[in-house]
Coordinates of C-alpha atoms and ligand atoms in Angstrom, one line a residue:
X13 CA -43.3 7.0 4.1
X14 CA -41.4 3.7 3.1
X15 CA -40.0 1.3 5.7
X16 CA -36.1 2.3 6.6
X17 CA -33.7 0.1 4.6
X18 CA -30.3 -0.2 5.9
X19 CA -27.9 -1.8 3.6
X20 CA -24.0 -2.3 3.7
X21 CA -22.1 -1.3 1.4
X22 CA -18.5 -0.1 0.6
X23 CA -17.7 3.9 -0.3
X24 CA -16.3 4.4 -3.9
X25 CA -15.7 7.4 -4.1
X26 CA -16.7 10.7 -2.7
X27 CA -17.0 14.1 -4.5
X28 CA -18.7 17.3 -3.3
X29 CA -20.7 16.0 -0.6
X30 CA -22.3 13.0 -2.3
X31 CA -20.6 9.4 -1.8
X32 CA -21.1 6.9 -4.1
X33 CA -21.2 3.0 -2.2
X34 CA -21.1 -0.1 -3.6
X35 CA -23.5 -2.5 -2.3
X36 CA -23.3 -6.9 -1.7
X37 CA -25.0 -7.1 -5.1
X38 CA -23.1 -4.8 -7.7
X39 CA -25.2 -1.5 -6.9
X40 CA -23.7 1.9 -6.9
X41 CA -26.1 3.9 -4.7
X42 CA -25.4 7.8 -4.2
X43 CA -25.7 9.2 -0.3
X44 CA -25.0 11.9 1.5
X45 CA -23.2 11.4 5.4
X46 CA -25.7 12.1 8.6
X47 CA -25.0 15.4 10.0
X48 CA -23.6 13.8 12.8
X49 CA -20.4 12.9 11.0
X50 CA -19.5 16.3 10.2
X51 CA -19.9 17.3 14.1
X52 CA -17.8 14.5 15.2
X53 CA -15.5 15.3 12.9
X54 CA -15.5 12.0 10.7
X55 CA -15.2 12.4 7.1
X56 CA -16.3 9.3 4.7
X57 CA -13.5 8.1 2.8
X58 CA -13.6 5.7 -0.2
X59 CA -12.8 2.3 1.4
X60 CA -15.0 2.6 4.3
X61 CA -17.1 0.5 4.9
X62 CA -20.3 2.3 5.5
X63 CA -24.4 1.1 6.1
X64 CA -27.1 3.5 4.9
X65 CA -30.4 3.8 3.9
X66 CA -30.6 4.2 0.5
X67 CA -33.8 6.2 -0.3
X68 CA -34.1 8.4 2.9
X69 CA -34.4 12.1 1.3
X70 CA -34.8 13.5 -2.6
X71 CA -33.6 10.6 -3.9
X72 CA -30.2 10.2 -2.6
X73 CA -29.3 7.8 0.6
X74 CA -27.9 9.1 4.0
X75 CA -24.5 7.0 5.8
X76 CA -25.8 6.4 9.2
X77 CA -22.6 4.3 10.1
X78 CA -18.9 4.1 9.2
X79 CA -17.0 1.1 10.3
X80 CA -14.0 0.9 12.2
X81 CA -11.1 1.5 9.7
X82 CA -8.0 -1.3 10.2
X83 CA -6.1 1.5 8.0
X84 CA -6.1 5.0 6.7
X85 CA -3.7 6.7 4.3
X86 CA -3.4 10.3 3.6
X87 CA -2.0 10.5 0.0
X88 CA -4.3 9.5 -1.5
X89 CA -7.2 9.7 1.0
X90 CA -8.6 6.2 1.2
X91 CA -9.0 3.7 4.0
X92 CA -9.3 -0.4 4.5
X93 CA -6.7 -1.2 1.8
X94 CA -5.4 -4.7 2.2
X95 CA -2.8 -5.1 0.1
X96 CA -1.0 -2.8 -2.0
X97 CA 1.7 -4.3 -4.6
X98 CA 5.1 -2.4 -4.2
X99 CA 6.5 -2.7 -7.9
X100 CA 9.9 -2.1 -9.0
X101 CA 11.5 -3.2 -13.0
X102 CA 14.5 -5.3 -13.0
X103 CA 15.6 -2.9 -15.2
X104 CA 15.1 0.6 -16.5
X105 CA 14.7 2.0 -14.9
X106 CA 16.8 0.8 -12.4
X107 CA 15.4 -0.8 -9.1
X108 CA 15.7 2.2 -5.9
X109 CA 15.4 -0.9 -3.6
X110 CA 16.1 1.7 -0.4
X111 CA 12.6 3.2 -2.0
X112 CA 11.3 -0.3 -2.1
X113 CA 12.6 -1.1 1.7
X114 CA 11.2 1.8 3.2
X115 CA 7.4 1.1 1.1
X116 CA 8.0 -1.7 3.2
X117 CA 8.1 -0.7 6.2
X118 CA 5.8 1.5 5.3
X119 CA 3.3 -1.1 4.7
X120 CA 4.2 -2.9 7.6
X121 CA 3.1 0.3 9.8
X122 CA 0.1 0.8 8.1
X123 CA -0.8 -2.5 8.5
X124 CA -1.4 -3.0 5.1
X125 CA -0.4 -6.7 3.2
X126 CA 2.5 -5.9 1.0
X127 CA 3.1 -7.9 -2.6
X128 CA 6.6 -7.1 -4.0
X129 CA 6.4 -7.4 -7.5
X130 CA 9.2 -7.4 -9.8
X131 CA 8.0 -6.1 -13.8
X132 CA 10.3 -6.2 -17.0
X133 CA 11.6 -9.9 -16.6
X134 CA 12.3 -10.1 -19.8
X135 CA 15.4 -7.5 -19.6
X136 CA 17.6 -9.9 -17.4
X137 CA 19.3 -12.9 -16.9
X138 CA 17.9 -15.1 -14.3
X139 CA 21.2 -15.0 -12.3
X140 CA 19.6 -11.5 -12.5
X141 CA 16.4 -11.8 -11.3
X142 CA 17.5 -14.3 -8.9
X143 CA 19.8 -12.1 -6.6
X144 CA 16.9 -9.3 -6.6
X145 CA 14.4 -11.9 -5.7
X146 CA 16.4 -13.5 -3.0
X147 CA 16.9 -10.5 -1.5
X148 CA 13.0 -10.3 -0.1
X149 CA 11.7 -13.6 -1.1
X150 CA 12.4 -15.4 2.6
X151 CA 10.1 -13.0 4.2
X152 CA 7.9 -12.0 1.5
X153 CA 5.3 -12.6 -1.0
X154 CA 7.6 -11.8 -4.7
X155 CA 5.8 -12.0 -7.8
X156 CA 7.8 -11.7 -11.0
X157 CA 6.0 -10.7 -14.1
X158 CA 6.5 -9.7 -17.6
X159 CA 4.2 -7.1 -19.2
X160 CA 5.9 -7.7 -22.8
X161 CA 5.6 -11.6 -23.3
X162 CA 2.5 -11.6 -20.8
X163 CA 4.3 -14.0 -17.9
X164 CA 3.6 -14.4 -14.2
X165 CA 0.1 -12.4 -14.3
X166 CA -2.5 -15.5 -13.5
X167 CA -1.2 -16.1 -9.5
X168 CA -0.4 -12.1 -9.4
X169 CA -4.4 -11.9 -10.6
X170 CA -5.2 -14.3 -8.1
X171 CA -4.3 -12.0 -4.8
X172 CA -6.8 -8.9 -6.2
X173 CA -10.0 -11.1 -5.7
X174 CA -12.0 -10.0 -3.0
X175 CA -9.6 -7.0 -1.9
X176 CA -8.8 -3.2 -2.2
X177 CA -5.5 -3.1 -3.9
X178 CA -2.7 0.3 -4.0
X179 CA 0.1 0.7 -6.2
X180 CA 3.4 2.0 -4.9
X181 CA 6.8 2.4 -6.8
X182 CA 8.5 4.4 -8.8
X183 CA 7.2 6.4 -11.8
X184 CA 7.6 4.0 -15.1
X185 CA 8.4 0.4 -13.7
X186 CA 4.9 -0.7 -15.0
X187 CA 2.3 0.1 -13.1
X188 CA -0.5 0.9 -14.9
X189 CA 0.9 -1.6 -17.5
X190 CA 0.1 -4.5 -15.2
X191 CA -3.0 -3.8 -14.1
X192 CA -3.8 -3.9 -17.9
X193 CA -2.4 -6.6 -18.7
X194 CA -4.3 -8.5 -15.6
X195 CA -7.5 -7.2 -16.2
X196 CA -8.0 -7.0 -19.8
X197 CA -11.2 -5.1 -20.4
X198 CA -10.2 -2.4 -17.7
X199 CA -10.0 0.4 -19.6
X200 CA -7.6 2.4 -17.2
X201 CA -5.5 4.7 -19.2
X202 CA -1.9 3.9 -19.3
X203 CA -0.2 6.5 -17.4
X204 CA -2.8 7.6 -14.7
X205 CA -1.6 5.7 -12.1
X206 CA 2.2 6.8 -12.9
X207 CA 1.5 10.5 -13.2
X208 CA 3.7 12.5 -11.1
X209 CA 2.7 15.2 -9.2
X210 CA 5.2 17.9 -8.7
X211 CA 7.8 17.4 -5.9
X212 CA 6.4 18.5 -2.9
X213 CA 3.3 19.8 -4.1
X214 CA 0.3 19.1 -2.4
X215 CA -2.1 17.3 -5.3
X216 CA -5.8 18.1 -4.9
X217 CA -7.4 15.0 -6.9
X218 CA -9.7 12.8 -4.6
X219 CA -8.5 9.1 -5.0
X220 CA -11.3 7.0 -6.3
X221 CA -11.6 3.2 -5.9
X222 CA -12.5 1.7 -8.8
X223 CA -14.4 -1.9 -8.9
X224 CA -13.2 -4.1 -11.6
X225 CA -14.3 -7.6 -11.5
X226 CA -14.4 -10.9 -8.8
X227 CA -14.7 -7.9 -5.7
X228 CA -11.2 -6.6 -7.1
X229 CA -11.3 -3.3 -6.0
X230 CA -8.2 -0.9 -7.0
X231 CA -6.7 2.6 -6.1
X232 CA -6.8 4.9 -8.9
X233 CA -3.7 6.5 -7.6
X234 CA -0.5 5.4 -6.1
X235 CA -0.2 5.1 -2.6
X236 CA 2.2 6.0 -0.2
X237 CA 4.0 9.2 -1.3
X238 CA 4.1 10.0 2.4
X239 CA 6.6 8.9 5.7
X240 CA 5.4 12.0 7.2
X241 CA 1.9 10.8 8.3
X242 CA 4.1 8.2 10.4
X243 CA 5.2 9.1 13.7
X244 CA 7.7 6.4 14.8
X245 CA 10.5 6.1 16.9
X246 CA 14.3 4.6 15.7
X247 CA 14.0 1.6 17.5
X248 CA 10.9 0.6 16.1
X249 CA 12.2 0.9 12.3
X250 CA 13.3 -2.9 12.5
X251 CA 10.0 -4.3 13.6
X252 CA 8.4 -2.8 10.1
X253 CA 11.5 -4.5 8.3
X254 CA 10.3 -8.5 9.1
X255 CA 13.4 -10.2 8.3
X256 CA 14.8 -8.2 11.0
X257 CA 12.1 -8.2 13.4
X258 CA 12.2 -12.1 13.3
X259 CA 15.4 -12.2 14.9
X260 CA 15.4 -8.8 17.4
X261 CA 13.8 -10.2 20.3
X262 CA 17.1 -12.2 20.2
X263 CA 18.9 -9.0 20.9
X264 CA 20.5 -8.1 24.8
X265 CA 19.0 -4.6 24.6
X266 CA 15.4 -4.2 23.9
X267 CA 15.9 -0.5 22.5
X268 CA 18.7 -1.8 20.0
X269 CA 18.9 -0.7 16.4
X270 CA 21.5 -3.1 15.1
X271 CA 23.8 -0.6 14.9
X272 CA 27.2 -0.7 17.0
X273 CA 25.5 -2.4 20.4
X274 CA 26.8 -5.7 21.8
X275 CA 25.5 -8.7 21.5
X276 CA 23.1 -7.9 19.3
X277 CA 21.1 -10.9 17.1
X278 CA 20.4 -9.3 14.0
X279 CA 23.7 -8.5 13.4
X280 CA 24.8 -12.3 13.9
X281 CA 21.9 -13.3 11.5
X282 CA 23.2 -11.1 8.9
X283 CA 26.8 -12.6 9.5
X284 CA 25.6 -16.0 9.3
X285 CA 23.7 -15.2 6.7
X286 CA 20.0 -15.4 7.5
X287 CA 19.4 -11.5 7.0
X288 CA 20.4 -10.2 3.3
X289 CA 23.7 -8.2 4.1
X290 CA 22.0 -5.7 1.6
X291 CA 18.8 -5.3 3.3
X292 CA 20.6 -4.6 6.5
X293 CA 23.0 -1.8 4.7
X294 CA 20.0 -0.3 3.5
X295 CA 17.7 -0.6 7.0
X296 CA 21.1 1.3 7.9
X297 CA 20.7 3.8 5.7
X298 CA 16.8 4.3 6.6
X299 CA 17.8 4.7 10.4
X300 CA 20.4 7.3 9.9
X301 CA 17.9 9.5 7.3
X302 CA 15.9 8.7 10.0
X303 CA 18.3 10.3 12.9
X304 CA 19.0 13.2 10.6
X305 CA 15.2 14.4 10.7
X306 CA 14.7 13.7 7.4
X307 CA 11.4 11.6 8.4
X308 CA 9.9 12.6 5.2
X309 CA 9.9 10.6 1.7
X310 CA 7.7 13.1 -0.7
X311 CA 9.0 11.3 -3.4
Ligands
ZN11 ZN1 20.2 -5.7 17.7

């Protein structure tokens, strides 16, 4: 009987039982969870970080301890992502920037980094890409790339290192293009991370994480089809929206939603300016879906 070796590592990807971790030095080692997990009702998901002993029984390793997640999504199934890049085109098609808002603040509630990341630069004017950019650029981190002429990629690049990384967006602005185009000998096929799954139809593929170079670590699948696994409350909408949440606390009523109450700050900062009039209308349009029960975005 060897000595017991516990080693850190980080869960790839998990397929009938077996879970496949990534260790500090490059390793892929294949495990199985303790027994324990299944009692407590815990089930390994790619993205956890996980230590194990990697030569307890027949070869495989056992998971003896999961970490505390700081996030878990549902669609796909993964935990611990820290950013995920929210990517709309400029153009064709065109941008559904109430989509983008409420990735957003969907992000924001999943505590999850978001990178807004505007593709096909190279089909507008910069008066353009300008006003789109403006609209987020005060309060968040807007890259603006170009898959055609290659633009924009190196400080896009930059933010992978080190991190697990989602897609979100709509189907055909680029996604799978970009991560291409940034990580040349990745070898993902164009169109897997754009595939659409059937409106409202449950999809049965296991996300994977897949490691691709510098500790970049990607979703193979794009995140966030799902408000549903959010429970929130009206009021709390404009926290997840942070140009509005900077300037709420400025508001008389604590429960307002910038709607039709008095003095109420946000809707002075959009007057004077300091909140994009459009964001507002569409944070306006995101509460109301919201009061009409439609909490659900299955797009
Ligand atoms: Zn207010």
């Amino acid at each position: 009987m060897g000595e017991e070796r516990i080693i850190e590592g980080k869960i790839l990807k998990g397929i009938g039982g077996f879970y496949y971790i990534l260790d500090d030095h490059g390793e892929i080692h294949e495990c199985k969870a303790a027994g324990r997990f299944r009692k407590e009702k815990i089930k390994p998901l790619p993205g956890d970080t996980v230590v194990f002993d990697p030569e307890s029984v027949d070869g495989y390793g056992f998971i003896t301890h999961i970490d505390k997640r700081r996030n878990e999504l549902k669609r796909p199934q993964v935990a611990n992502v820290d950013q995920v890049i929210i990517t709309m085109a400029v153009k064709n098609p065109k941008p559904d920037l109430v989509l983008i808002d409420k990735l957003l603040m969907m992000a924001s509630i999943a505590n999850i980094h978001p990178i807004v990341c505007i593709n096909k630069a190279d089909l507008a004017s910069k008066v353009e890409m300008d006003d789109l950019k403006k609209q987020y650029d005060s309060y968040y981190d807007v890259y603006i790339v170009c898959c055609e002429n290659e633009s924009g990629f190196d400080e896009l690049k930059a933010t992978f290192k080190g991190k697990i990384s989602c897609f979100a967006g709509q189907s055909a602005v680029g996604k799978s293009s970009i991560l291409n185009t940034i990580f040349k000998d990745f070898d993902l096929e164009v169109g897997t991370l754009s595939k659409k799954t059937a409106r409202g139809k449950h999809t049965t593929r296991h996300a994977e994480l897949i490691l691709i170079e510098d500790n970049a670590i990607v979703v193979d699948t794009p995140g966030f089809s799902m408000l549903e696994s959010f429970d929130i409350e009206i009021p709390e909408i404009g926290v997840h929206f942070l140009d509005i949440n900077k300037f709420r606390r400025g508001c008389k009523f604590s429960s307002c939603i910038h709607l039709n109450e008095p003095e109420c700050a946000v809707k002075e900062a959009v007057e004077d300016g300091q909140i994009d009039r459009r964001r507002y209308e569409r944070y306006l349009k995101i509460v109301k879906e919201f009061k009409e029960g439609r909490k659900k975005y299955d797009g």
